[in-house]
CSV table of C-alpha atoms in Angstrom, one decimal:
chain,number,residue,atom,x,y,z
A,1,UNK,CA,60.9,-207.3,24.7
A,2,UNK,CA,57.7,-205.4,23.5
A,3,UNK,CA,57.7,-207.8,20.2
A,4,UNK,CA,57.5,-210.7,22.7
A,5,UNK,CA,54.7,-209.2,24.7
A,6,UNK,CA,52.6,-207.8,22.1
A,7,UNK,CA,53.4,-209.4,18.6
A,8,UNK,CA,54.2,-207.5,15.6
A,9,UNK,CA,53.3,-207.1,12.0
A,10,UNK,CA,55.5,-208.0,9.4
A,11,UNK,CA,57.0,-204.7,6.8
A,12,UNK,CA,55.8,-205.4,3.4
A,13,UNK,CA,58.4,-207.7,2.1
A,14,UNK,CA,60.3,-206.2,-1.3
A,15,UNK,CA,59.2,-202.9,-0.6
A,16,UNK,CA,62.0,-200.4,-2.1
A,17,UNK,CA,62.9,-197.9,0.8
A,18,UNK,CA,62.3,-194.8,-0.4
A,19,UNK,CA,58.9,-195.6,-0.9
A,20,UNK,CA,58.3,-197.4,2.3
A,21,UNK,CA,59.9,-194.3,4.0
A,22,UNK,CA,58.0,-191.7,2.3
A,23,UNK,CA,55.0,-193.8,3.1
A,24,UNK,CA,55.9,-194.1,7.1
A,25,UNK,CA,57.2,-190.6,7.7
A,26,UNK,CA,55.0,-187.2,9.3
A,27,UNK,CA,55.5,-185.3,5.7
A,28,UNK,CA,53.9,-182.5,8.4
A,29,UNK,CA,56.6,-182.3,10.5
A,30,UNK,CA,59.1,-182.6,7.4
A,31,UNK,CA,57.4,-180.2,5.6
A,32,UNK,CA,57.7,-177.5,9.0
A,33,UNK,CA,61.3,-178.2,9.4
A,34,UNK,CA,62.2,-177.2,6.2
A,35,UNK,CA,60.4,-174.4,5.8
A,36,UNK,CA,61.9,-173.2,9.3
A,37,UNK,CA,65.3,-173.5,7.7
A,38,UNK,CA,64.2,-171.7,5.0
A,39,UNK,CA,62.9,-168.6,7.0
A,40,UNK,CA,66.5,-168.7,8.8
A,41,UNK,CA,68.2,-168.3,5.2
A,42,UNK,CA,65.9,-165.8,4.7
A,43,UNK,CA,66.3,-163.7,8.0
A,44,UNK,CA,70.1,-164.6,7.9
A,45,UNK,CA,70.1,-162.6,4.4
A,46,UNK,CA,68.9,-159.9,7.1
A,47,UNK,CA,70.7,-160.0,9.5
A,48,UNK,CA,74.3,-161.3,9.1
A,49,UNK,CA,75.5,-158.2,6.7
A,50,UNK,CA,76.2,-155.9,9.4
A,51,UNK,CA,78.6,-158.8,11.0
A,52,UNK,CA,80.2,-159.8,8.3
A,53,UNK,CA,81.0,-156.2,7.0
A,54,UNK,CA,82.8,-155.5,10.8
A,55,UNK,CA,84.7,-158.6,10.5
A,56,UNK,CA,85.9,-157.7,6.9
A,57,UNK,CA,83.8,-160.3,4.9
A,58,UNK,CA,81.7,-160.5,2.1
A,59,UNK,CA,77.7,-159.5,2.7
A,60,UNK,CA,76.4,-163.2,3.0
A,61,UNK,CA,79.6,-164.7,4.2
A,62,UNK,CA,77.5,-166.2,7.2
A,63,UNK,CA,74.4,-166.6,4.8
A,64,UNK,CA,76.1,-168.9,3.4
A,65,UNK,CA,78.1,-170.7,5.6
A,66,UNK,CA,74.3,-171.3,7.5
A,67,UNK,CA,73.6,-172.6,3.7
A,68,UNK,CA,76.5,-174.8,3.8
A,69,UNK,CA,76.1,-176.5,7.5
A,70,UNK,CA,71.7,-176.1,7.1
A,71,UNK,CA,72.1,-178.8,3.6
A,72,UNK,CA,74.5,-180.8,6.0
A,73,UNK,CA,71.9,-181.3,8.8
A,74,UNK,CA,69.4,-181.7,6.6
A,75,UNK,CA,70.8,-184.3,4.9
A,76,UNK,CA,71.8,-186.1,8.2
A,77,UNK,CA,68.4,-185.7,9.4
A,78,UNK,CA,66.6,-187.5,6.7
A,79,UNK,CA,69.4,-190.3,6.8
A,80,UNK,CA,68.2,-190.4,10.7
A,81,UNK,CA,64.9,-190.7,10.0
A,82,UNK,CA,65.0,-193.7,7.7
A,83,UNK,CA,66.7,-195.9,11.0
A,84,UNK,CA,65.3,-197.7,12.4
A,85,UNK,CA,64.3,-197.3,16.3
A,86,UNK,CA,67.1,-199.8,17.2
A,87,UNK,CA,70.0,-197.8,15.2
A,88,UNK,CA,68.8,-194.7,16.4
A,89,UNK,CA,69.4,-195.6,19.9
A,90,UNK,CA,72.7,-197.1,19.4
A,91,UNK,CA,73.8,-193.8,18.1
A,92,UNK,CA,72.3,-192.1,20.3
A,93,UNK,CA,74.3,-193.9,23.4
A,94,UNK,CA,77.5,-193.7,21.0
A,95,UNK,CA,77.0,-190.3,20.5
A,96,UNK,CA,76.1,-189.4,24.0
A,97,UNK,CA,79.4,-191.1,25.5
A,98,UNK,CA,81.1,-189.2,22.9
A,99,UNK,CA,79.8,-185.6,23.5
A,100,UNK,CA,80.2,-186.3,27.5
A,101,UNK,CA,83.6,-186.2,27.3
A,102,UNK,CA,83.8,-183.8,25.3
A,103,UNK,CA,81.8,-181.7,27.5
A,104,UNK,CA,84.1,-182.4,30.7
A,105,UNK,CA,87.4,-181.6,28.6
A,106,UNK,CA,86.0,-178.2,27.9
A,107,UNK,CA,87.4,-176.7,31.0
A,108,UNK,CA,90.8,-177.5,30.0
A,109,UNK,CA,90.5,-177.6,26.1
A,110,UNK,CA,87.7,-174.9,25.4
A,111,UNK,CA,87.4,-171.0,24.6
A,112,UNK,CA,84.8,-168.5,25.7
A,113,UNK,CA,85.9,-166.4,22.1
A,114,UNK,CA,85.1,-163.6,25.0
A,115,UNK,CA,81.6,-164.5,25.9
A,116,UNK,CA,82.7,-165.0,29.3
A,117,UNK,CA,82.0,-168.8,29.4
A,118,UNK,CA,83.8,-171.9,28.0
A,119,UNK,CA,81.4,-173.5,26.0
A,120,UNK,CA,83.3,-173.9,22.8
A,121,UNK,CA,85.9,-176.2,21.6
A,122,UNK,CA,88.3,-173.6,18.1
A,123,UNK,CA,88.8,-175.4,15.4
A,124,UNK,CA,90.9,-172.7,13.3
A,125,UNK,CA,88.1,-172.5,10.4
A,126,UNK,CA,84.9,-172.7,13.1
A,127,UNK,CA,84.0,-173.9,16.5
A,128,UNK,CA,82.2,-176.8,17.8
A,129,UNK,CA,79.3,-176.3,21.1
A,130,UNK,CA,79.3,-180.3,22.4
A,131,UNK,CA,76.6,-179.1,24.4
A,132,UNK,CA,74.2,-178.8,21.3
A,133,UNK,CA,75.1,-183.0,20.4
A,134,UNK,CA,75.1,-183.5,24.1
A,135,UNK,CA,71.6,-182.8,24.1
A,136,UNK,CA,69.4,-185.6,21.8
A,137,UNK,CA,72.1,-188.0,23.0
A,138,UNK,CA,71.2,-187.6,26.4
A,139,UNK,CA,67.6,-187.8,25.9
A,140,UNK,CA,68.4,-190.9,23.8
A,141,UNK,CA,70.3,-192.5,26.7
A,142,UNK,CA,68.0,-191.2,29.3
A,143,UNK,CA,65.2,-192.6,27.6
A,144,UNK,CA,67.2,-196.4,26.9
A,145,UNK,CA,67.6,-196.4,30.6
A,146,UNK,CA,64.3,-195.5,31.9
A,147,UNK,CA,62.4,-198.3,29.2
A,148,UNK,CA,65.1,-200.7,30.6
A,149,UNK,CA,64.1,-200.8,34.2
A,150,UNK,CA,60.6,-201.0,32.9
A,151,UNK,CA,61.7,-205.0,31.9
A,152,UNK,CA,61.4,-207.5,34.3
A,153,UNK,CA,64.4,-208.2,35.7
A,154,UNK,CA,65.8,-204.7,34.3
A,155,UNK,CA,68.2,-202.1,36.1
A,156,UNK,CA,67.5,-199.3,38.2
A,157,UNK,CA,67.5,-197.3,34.9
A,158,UNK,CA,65.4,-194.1,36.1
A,159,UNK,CA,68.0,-194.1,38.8
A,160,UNK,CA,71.0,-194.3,36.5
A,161,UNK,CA,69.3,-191.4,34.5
A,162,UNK,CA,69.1,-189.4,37.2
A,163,UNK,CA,72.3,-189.3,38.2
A,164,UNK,CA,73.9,-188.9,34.4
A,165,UNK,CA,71.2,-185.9,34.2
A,166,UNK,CA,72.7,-184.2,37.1
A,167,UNK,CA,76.3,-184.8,36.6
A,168,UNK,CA,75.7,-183.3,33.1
A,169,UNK,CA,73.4,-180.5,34.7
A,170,UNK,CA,76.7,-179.8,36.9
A,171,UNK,CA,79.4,-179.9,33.9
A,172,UNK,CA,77.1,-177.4,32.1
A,173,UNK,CA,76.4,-174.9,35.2
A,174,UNK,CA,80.8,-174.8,35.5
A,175,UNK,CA,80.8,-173.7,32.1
A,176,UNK,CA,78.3,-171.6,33.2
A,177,UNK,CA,75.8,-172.6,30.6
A,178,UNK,CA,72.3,-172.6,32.8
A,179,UNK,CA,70.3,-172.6,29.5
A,180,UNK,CA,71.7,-176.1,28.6
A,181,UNK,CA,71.6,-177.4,32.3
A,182,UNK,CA,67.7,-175.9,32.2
A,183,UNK,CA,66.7,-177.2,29.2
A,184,UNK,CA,68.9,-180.8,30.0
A,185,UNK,CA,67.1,-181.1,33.2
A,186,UNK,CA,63.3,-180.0,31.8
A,187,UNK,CA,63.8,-183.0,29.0
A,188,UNK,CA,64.7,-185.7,31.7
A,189,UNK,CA,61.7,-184.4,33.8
A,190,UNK,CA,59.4,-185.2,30.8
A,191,UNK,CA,60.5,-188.4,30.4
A,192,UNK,CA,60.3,-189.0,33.7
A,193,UNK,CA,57.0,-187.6,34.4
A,194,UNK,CA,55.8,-190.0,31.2
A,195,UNK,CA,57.6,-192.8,32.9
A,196,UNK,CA,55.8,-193.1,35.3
A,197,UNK,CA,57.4,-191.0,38.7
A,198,UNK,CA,55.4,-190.6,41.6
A,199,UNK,CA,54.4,-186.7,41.6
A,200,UNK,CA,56.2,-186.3,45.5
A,201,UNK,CA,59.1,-187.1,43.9
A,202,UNK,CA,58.6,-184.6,41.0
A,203,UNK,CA,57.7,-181.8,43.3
A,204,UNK,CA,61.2,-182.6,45.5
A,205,UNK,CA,63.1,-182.6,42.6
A,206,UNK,CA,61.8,-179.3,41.3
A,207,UNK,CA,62.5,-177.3,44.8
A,208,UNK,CA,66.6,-179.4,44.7
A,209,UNK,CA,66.2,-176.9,41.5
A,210,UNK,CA,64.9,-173.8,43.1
A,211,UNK,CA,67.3,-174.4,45.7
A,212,UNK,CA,70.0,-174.7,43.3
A,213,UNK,CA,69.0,-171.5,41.5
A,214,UNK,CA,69.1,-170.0,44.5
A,215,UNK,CA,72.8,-171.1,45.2
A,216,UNK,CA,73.5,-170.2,41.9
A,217,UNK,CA,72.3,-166.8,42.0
A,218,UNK,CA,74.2,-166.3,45.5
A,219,UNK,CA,77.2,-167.7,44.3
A,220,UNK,CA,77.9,-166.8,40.2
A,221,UNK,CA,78.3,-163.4,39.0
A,222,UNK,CA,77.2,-164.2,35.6
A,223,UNK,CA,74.3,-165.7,36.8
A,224,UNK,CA,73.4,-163.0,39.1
A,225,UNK,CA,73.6,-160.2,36.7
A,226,UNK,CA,71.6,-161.6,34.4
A,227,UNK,CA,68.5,-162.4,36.8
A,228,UNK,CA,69.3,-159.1,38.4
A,229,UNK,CA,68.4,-157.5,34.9
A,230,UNK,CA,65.9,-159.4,34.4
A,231,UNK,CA,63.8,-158.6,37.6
A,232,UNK,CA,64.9,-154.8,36.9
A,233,UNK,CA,61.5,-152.9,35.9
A,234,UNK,CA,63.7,-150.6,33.9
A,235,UNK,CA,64.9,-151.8,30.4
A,236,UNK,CA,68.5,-149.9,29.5
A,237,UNK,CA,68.0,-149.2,25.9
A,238,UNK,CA,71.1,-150.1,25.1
A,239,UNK,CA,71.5,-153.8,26.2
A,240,UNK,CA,70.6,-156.6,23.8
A,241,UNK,CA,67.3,-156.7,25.3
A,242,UNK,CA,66.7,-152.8,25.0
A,243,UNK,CA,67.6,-153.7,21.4
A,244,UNK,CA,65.6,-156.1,21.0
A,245,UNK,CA,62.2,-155.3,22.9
A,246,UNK,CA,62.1,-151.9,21.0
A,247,UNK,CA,62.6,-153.6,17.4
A,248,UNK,CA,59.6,-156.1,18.2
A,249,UNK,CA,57.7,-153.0,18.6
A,250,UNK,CA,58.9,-150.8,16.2
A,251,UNK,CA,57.9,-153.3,13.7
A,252,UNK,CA,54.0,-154.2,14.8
A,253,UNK,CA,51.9,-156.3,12.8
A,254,UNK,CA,53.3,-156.0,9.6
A,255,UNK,CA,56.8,-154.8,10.2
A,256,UNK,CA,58.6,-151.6,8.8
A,257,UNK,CA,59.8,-153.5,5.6
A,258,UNK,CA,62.1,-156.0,3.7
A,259,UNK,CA,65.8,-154.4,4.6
A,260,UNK,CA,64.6,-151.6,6.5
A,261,UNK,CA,65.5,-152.7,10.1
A,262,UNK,CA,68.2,-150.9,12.0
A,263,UNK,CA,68.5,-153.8,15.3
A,264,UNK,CA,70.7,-155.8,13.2
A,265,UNK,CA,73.5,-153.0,13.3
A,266,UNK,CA,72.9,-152.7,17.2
A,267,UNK,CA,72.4,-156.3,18.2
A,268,UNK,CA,76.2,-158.2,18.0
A,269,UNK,CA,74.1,-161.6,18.1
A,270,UNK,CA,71.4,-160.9,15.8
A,271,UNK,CA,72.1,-163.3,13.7
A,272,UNK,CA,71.9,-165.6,16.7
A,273,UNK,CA,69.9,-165.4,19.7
A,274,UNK,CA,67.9,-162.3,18.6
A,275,UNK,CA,67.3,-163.6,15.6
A,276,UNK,CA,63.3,-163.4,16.3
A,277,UNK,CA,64.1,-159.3,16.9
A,278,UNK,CA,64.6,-159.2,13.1
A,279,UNK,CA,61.7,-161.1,11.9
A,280,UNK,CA,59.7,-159.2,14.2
A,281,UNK,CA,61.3,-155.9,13.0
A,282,UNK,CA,61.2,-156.5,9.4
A,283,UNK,CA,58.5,-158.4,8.9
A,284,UNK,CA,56.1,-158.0,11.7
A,285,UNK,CA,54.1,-159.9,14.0
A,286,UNK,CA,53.0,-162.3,10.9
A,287,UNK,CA,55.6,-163.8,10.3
A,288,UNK,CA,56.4,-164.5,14.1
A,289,UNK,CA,52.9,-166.3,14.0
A,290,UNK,CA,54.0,-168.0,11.0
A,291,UNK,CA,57.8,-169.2,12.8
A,292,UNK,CA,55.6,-169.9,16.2
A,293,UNK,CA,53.0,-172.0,14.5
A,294,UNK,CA,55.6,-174.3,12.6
A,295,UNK,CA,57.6,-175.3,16.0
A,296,UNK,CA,53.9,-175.7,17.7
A,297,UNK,CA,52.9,-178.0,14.8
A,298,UNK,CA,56.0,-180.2,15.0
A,299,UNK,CA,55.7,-180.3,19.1
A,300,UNK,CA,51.8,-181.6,18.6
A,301,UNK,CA,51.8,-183.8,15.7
A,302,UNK,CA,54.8,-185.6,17.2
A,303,UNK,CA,53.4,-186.5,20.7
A,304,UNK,CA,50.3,-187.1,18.9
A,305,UNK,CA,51.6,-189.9,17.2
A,306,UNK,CA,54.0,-190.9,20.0
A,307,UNK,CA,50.7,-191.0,21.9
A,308,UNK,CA,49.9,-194.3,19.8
A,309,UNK,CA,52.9,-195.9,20.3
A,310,UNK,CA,53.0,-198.9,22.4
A,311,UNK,CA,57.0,-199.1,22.8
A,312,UNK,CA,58.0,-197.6,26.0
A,313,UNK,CA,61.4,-196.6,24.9
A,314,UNK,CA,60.2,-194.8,21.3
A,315,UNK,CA,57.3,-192.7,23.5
A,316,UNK,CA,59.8,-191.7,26.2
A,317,UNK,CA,62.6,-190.6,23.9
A,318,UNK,CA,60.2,-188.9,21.1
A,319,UNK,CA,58.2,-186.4,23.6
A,320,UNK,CA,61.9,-185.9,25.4
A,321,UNK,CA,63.0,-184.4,22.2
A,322,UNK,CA,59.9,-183.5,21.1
A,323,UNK,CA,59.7,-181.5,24.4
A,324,UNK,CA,63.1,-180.4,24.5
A,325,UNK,CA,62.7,-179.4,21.0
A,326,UNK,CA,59.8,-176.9,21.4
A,327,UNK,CA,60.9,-175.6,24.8
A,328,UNK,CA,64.2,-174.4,23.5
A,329,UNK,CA,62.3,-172.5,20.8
A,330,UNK,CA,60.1,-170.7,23.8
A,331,UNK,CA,63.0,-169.8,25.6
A,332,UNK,CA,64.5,-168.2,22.7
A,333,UNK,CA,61.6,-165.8,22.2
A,334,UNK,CA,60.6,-165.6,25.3
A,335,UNK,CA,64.1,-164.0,26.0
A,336,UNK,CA,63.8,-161.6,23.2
A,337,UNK,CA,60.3,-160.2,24.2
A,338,UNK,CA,61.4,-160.4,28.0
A,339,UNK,CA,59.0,-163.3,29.4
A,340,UNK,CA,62.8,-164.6,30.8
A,341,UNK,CA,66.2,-164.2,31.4
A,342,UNK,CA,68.7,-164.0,29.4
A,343,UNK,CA,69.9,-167.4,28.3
A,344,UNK,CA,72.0,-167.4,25.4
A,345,UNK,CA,70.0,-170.2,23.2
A,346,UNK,CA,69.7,-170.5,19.3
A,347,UNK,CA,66.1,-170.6,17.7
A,348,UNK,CA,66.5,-174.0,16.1
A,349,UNK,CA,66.7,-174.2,12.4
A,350,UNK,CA,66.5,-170.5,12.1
A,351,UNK,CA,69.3,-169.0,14.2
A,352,UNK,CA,72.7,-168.7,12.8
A,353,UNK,CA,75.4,-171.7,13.9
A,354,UNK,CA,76.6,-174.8,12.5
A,355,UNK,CA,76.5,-176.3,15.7
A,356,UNK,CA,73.3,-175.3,16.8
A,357,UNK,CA,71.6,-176.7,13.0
A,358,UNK,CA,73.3,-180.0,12.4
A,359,UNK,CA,72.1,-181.1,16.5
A,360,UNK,CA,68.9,-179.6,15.7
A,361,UNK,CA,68.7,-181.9,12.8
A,362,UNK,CA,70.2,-185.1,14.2
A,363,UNK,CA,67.3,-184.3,17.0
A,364,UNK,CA,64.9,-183.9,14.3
A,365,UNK,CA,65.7,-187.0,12.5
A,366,UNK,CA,65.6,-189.0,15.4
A,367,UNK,CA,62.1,-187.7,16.5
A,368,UNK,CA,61.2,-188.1,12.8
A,369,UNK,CA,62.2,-191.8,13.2
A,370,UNK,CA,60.6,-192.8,16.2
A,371,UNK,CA,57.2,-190.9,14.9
A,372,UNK,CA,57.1,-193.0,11.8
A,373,UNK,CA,54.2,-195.4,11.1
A,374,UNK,CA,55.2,-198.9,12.3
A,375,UNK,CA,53.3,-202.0,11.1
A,376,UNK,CA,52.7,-203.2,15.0
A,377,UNK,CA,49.4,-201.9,15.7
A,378,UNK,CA,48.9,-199.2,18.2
A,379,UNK,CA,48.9,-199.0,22.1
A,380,UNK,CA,44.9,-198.5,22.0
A,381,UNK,CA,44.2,-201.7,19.8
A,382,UNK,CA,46.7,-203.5,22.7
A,383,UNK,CA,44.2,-202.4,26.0
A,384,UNK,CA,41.1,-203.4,23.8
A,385,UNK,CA,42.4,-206.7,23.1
A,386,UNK,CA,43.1,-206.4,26.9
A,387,UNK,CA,40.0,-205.4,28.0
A,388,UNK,CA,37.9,-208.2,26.1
């Protein structure tokens, strides 16, 4: 539909693939990702020992199983990236119908492996989290639906999107997983918001939410204790976040040195959620600059360029993951220095879970897709033909 509006520019024709994709693609954003994953091999070398040794395997048993599934979502993102947008949302809807269900079968298929909620589906030699795929796929879909009612004659699709957002925001609080629902809900208010929705409407939506946390907090233990702790002036130096807040300060500017840490013997997840404890611990307050200026450069160079694009659909679903993408990284280490509760989220790229890095890089593909340079002119050189 925007091709028939606005026109298009031809690809150059016989141009090999590689090339034209190496010559279309934010090598920025590429470049940050990848050295993100490398920083998580390099904190996983860290961290994991202590875990591994309790659970009567080798040193770098999960070193290397992050190795393993890290070169698998890697290589899955850059297959992403050379789709075009087209493909990209037709595996997105695919994928999203797919993760939904098995999202709703959780209750009656899943494990908590003792965490105290039912997030995860045992597969004998791993587990799968179909809340990690649920995520891009639902900003995907999401996004489909809102361009779609943009078209004359289109459906009610910011309507449709709403209510798939909050019957997935519902599946997710059961499990409970409030991180997901949060970070579900904060993507589909982007998009929104970028769509296009009046601002009365934003504001009612966002006290449904306090309303809902409210209910939640009245009505869920799990949900409860962990505000409750949160709000508690006192820290209990022996919870994670005890843990956690005193290795970040314990290790200062330049941290107390390569394998000198001690949180990774106290912290159980580590490897996972406090992952951001370790690099503070070890190696300081550099290289948490270092980890917090790669996800800022990806965020920003991506709606940069999704800033230029004129298709409705690409801008909505890049900032939603681009968004989504960058939030989940705040929420991370803004649980591990205290800034919020308790969530139970990975630090993409870098935390430990196969799960967690092969959704982060069919997110990251995707984004990388819909930011590529596109012979169709941009949205700006559209309004000045306009305006003349």
């Amino acid at each position: 539909m925007t091709e028939m509006v606005y026109g298009s520019v031809r690809d150059q024709v016989g141009e090999p693939v590689l090339p034209r994709w190496w010559r279309t693609i934010d090598k920025w954003t590429l470049t940050c990702v990848f050295a993100l994953f490398g920083i998580g091999l390099l904190l996983g070398l860290a961290a994991s020992p202590p875990l591994a040794q309790k659970n009567n395997f080798g040193d770098f048993f999960y070193v290397q199983r992050q190795a393993f599934f890290g070169s698998v979502a890697l290589a899955i993102m850059v297959m992403v990236t050379m789709m075009d947008p087209a493909k990209v949302r037709r595996l997105g809807v695919l994928g999203f119908g797919g993760a939904f269900i098995a999202l709703a079968l959780l209750p009656f298929f899943g494990t908590d492996f003792g965490k105290g909620a039912v997030r995860w589906y045992s597969m004998g030699f791993g587990s799968v989290q179909p809340s990690e795929f649920l995520k891009p796929a639902f900003v995907v879909t999401a996004a489909w639906l809102m361009a779609a009612s943009q078209e004359i004659g289109g459906p009610p699709g910011r309507l449709y999107s709403f209510f798939i957002a909050i019957v997935v925001v519902m599946l997710l609080a059961l499990q409970p997983d409030f991180g997901q629902a949060s970070l579900v809900l904060f993507a589909w208010g982007v998009m929104y918001f970028v769509a296009g929705a009046p601002m009365l409407l934003l504001i009612a939506i966002a006290g449904v939410v306090v309303a809902a946390g409210m209910f939640a907090y009245e009505n869920s233990e799990h949900f409860a204790r962990r505000i409750d702790g949160f709000l508690n002036p006192d820290i209990d130096p022996t919870t994670q976040i005890g843990y956690a807040t005193n290795a970040i300060r314990e290790g200062g500017l330049f941290g107390v040195g390569v394998g000198e840490g001690t949180v990774k013997w106290s912290l159980p997840d580590a490897h996972t959620d406090f992952i951001i404890a370790v690099a503070a611990e070890e190696y300081g307050l550099i290289l948490v600059f270092i980890i917090i200026a790669l996800y800022a450069t990806i965020c920003v160079r991506s709606l940069w360029r999704l800033m230029r694009e004129r298709d409705p659909f690409i801008r909505l679903a890049g900032t939603g993951l681009a968004c989504a993408f960058g939030i989940q990284a705040f929420i991370n280490m803004g649980v591990a220095v205290r800034l919020l509760p308790a969530k139970g989220m990975t630090l993409p790229f870098v935390s430990y879970g196969g799960s967690s890095v092969i959704a982060s890089g069919i997110a990251l593909g995707a984004l990388l897709a819909f930011t590529r340079t596109r012979p169709q002119g941009e949205i700006g050189d559209v309004l000045i033909r306009r305006g003349r």
